[in-house]
PDB file of C-alpha atoms in Angstrom:
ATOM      1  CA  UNK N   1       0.000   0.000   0.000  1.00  0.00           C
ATOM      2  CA  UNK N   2       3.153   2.288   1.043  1.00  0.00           C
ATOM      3  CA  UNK N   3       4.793   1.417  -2.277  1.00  0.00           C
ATOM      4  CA  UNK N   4       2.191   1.979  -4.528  1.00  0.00           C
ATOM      5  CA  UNK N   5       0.931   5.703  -2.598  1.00  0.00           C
ATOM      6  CA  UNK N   6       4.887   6.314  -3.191  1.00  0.00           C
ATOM      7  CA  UNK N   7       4.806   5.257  -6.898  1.00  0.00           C
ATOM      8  CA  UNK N   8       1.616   7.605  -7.564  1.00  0.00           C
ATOM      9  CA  UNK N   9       3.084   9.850  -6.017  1.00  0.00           C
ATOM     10  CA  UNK N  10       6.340   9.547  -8.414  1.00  0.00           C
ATOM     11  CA  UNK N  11       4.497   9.751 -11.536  1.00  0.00           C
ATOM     12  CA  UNK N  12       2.512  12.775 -10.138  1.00  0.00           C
ATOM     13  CA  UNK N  13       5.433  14.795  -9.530  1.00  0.00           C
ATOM     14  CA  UNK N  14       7.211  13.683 -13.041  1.00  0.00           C
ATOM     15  CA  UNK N  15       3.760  14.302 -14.711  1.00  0.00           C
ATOM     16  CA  UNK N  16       4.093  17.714 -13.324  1.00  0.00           C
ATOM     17  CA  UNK N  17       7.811  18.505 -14.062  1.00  0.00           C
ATOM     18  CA  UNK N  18       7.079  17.030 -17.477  1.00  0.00           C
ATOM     19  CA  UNK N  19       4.151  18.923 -19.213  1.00  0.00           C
ATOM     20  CA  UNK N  20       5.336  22.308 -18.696  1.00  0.00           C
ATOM     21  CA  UNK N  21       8.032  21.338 -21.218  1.00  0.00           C
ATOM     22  CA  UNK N  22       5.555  19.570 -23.114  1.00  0.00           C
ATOM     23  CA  UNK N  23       3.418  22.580 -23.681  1.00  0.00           C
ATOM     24  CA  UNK N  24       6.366  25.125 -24.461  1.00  0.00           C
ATOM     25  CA  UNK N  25       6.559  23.121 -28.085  1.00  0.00           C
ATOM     26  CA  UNK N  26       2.808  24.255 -28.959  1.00  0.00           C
ATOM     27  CA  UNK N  27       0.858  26.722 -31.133  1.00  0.00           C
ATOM     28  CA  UNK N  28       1.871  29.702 -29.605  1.00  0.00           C
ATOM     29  CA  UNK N  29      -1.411  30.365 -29.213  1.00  0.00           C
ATOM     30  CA  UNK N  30      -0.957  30.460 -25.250  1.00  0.00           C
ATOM     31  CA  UNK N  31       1.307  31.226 -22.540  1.00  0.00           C
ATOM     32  CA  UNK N  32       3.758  28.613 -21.567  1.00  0.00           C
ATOM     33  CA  UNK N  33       5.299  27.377 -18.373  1.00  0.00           C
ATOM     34  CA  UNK N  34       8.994  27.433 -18.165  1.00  0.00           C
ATOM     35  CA  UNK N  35      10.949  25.107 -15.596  1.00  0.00           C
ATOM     36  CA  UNK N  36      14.117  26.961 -13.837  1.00  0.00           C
ATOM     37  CA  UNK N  37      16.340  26.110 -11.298  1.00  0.00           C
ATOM     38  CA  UNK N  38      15.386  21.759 -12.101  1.00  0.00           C
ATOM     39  CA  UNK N  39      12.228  22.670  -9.670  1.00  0.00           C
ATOM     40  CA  UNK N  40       9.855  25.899 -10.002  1.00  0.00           C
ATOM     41  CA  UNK N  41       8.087  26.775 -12.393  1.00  0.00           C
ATOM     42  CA  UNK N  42       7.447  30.249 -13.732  1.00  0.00           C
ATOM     43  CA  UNK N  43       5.063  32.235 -16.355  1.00  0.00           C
ATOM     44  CA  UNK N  44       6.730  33.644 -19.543  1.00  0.00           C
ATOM     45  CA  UNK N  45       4.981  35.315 -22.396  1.00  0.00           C
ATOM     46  CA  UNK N  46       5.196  34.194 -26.199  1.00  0.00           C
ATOM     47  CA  UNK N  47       6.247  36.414 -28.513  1.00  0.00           C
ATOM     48  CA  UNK N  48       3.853  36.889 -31.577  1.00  0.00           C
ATOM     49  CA  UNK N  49       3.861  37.932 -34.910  1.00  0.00           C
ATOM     50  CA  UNK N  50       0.797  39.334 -36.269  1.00  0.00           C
ATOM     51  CA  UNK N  51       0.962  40.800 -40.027  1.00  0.00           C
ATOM     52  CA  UNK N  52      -1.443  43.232 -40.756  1.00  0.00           C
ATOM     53  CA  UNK N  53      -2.597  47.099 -41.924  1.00  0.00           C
ATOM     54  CA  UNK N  54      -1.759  50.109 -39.056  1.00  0.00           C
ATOM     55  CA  UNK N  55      -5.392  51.877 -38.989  1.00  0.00           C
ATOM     56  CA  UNK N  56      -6.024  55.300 -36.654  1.00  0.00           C
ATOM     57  CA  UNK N  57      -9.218  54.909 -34.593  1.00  0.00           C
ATOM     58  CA  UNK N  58     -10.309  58.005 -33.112  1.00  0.00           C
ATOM     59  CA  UNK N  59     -12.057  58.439 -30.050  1.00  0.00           C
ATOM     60  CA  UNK N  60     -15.452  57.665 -29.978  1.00  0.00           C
ATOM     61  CA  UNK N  61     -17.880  56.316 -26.899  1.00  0.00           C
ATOM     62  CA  UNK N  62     -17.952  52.721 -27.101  1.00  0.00           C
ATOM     63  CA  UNK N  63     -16.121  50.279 -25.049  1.00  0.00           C
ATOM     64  CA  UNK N  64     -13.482  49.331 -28.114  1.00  0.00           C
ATOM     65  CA  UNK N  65     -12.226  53.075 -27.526  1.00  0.00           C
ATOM     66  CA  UNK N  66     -12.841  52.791 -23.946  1.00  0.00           C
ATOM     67  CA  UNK N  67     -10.575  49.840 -23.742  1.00  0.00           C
ATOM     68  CA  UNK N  68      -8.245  51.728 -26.241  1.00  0.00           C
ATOM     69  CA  UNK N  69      -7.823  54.398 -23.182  1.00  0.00           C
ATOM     70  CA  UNK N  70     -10.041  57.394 -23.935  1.00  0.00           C
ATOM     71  CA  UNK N  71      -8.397  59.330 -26.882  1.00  0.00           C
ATOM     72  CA  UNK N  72      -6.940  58.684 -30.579  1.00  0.00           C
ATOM     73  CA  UNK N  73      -5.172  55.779 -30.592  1.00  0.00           C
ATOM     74  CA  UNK N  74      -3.777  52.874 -33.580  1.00  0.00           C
ATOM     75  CA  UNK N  75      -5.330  49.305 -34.753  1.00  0.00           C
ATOM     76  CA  UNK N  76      -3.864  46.291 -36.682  1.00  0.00           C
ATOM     77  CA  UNK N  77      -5.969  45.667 -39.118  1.00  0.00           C
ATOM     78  CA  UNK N  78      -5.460  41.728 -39.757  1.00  0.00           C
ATOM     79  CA  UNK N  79      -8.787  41.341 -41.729  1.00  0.00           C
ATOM     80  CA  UNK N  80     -10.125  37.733 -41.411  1.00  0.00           C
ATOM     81  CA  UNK N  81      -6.711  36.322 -40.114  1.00  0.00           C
ATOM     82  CA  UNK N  82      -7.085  34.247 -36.647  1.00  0.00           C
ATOM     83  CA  UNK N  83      -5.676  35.915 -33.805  1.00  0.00           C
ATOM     84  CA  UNK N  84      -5.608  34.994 -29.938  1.00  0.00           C
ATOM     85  CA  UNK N  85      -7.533  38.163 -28.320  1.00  0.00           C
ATOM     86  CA  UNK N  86      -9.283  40.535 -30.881  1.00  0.00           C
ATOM     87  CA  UNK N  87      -9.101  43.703 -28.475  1.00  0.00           C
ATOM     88  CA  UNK N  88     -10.649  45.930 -31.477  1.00  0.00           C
ATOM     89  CA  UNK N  89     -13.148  45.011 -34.527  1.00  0.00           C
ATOM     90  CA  UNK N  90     -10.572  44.799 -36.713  1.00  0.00           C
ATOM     91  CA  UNK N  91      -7.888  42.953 -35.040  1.00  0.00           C
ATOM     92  CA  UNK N  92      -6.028  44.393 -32.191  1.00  0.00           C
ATOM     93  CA  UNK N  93      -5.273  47.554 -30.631  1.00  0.00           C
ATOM     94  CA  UNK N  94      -1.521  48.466 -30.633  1.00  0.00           C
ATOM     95  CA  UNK N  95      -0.162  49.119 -27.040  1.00  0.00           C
ATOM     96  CA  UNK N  96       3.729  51.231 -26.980  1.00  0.00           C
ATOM     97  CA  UNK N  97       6.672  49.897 -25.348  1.00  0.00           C
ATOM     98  CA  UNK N  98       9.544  51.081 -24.468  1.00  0.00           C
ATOM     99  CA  UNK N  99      10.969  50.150 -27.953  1.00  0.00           C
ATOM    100  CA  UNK N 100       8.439  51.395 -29.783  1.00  0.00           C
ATOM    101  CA  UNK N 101       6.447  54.444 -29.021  1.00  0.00           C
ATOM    102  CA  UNK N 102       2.911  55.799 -30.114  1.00  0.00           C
ATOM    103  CA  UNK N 103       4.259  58.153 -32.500  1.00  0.00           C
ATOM    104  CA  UNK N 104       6.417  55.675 -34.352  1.00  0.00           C
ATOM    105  CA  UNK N 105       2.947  53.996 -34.559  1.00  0.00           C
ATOM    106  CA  UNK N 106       1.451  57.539 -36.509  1.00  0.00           C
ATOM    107  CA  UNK N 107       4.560  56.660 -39.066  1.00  0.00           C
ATOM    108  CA  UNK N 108       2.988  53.538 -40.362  1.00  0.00           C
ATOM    109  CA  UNK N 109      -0.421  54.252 -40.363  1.00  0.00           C
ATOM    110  CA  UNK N 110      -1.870  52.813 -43.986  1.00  0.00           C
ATOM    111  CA  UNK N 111       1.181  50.300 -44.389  1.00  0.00           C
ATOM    112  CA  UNK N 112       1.456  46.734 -44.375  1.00  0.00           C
ATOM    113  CA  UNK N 113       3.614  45.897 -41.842  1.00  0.00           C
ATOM    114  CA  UNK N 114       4.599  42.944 -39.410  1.00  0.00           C
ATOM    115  CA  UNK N 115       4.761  43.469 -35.234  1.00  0.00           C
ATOM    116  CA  UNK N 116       5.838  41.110 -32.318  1.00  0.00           C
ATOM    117  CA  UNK N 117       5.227  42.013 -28.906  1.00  0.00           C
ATOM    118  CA  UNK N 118       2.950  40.199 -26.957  1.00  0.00           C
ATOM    119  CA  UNK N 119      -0.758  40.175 -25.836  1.00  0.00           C
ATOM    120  CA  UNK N 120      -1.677  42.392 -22.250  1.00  0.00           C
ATOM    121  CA  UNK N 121      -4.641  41.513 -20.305  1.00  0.00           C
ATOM    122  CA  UNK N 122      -7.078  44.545 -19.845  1.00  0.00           C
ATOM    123  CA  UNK N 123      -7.021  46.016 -15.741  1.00  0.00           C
ATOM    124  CA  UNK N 124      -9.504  46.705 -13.589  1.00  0.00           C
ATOM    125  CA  UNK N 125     -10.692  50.250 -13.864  1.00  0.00           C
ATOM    126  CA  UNK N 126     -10.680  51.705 -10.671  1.00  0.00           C
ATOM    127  CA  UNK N 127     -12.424  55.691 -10.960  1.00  0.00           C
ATOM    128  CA  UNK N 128     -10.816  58.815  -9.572  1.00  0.00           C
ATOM    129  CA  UNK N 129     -13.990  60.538  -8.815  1.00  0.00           C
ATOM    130  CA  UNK N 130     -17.388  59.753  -8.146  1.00  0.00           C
ATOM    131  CA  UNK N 131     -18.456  61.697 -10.326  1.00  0.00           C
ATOM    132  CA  UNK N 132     -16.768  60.326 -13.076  1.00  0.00           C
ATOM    133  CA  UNK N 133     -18.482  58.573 -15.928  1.00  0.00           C
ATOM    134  CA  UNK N 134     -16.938  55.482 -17.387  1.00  0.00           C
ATOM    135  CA  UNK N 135     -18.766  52.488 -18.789  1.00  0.00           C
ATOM    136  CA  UNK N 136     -19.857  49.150 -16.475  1.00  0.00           C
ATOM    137  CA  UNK N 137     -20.946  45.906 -16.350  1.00  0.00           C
ATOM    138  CA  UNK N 138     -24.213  44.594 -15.801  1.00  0.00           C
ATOM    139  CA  UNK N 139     -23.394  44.676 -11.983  1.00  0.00           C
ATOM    140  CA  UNK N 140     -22.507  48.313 -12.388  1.00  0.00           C
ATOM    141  CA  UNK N 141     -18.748  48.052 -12.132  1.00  0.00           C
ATOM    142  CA  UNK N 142     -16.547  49.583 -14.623  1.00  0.00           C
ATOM    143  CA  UNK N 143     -15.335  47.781 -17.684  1.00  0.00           C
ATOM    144  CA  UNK N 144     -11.435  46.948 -17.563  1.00  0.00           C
ATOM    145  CA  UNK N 145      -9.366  48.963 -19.945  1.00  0.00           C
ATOM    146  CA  UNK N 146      -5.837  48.439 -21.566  1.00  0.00           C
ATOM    147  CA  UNK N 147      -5.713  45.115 -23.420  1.00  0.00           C
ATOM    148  CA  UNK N 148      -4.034  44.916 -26.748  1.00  0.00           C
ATOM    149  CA  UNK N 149      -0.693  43.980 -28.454  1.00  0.00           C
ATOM    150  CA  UNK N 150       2.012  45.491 -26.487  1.00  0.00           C
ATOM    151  CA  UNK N 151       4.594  45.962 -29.996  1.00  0.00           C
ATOM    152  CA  UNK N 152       8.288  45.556 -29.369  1.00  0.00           C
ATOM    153  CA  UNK N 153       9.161  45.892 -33.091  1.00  0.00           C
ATOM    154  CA  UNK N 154       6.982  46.869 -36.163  1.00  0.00           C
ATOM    155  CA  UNK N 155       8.711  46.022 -39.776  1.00  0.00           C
ATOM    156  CA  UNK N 156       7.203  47.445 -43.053  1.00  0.00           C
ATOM    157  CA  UNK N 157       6.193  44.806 -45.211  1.00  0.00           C
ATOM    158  CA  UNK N 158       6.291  45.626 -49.108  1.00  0.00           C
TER     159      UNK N 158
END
């Protein structure tokens, strides 16, 4: 009884050392596990590609330019192609970084071009007045804001 609880327990703890590698050979259609240090186990984004048309949105009052951040801001267009998080009707809203800024973004609007970067998870809104209009849920709390493609480097394509 001893031996086989031990054995179980064995293939449990190989199962779970195990498919972390497993799943870092996939898709790239969703974050990965990475095992450091022969033991733990820590979250790492995947890099993306997404080719596609730089479009200027601007602000309007729907939750697209809500999420956007509540002013002008830039869209991949990638038409019908399949992407992992639309964050905008036609594809995904493009989020700076520190190697790419929002006005490099105004250069390539109209252009084909190709980014990588990585997809951000929107944030819980949290108001700075109570007086302040924003749009909610169907519990009345506001709508998170800030997802998109955060673009580390955007390449013309001809």
């Amino acid at each position: 009884m001893i031996q086989r609880f031990k054995m179980r327990s064995l293939i449990g703890f190989s199962l779970v050392l195990l498919l972390p590698l497993a799943s870092c050979v996939g898709t790239g259609l969703e974050e990965t596990q990475a095992v450091t240090n022969g033991m733990s186990m820590e979250k790492r984004s995947e890099i993306f590609i997404l080719p596609g048309v730089v479009i200027k949105k601007p602000w309007t009052k729907n939750t697209e330019s809500w999420n956007a951040g509540g002013g002008d801001y830039y869209v991949l267009d990638v038409g019908d192609a399949r992407v992992r998080e639309r964050s905008a009707e036609e594809g995904v809203i493009l989020r700076p970084s520190d190697a790419v800024s929002m006005a490099q973004f105004e250069e390539f609007v109209g252009s084909s071009v190709e980014v990588s970067g990585e997809y951000i998870a929107a944030q819980p809104y949290v108001p700075e007045s109570p007086m302040e209009s924003y749009p909610t849920d169907m519990e009345g709390n506001p709508l998170p804001r800030g997802s998109g493609f955060k673009v580390y480097q955007i390449t013309p394509v001809p």
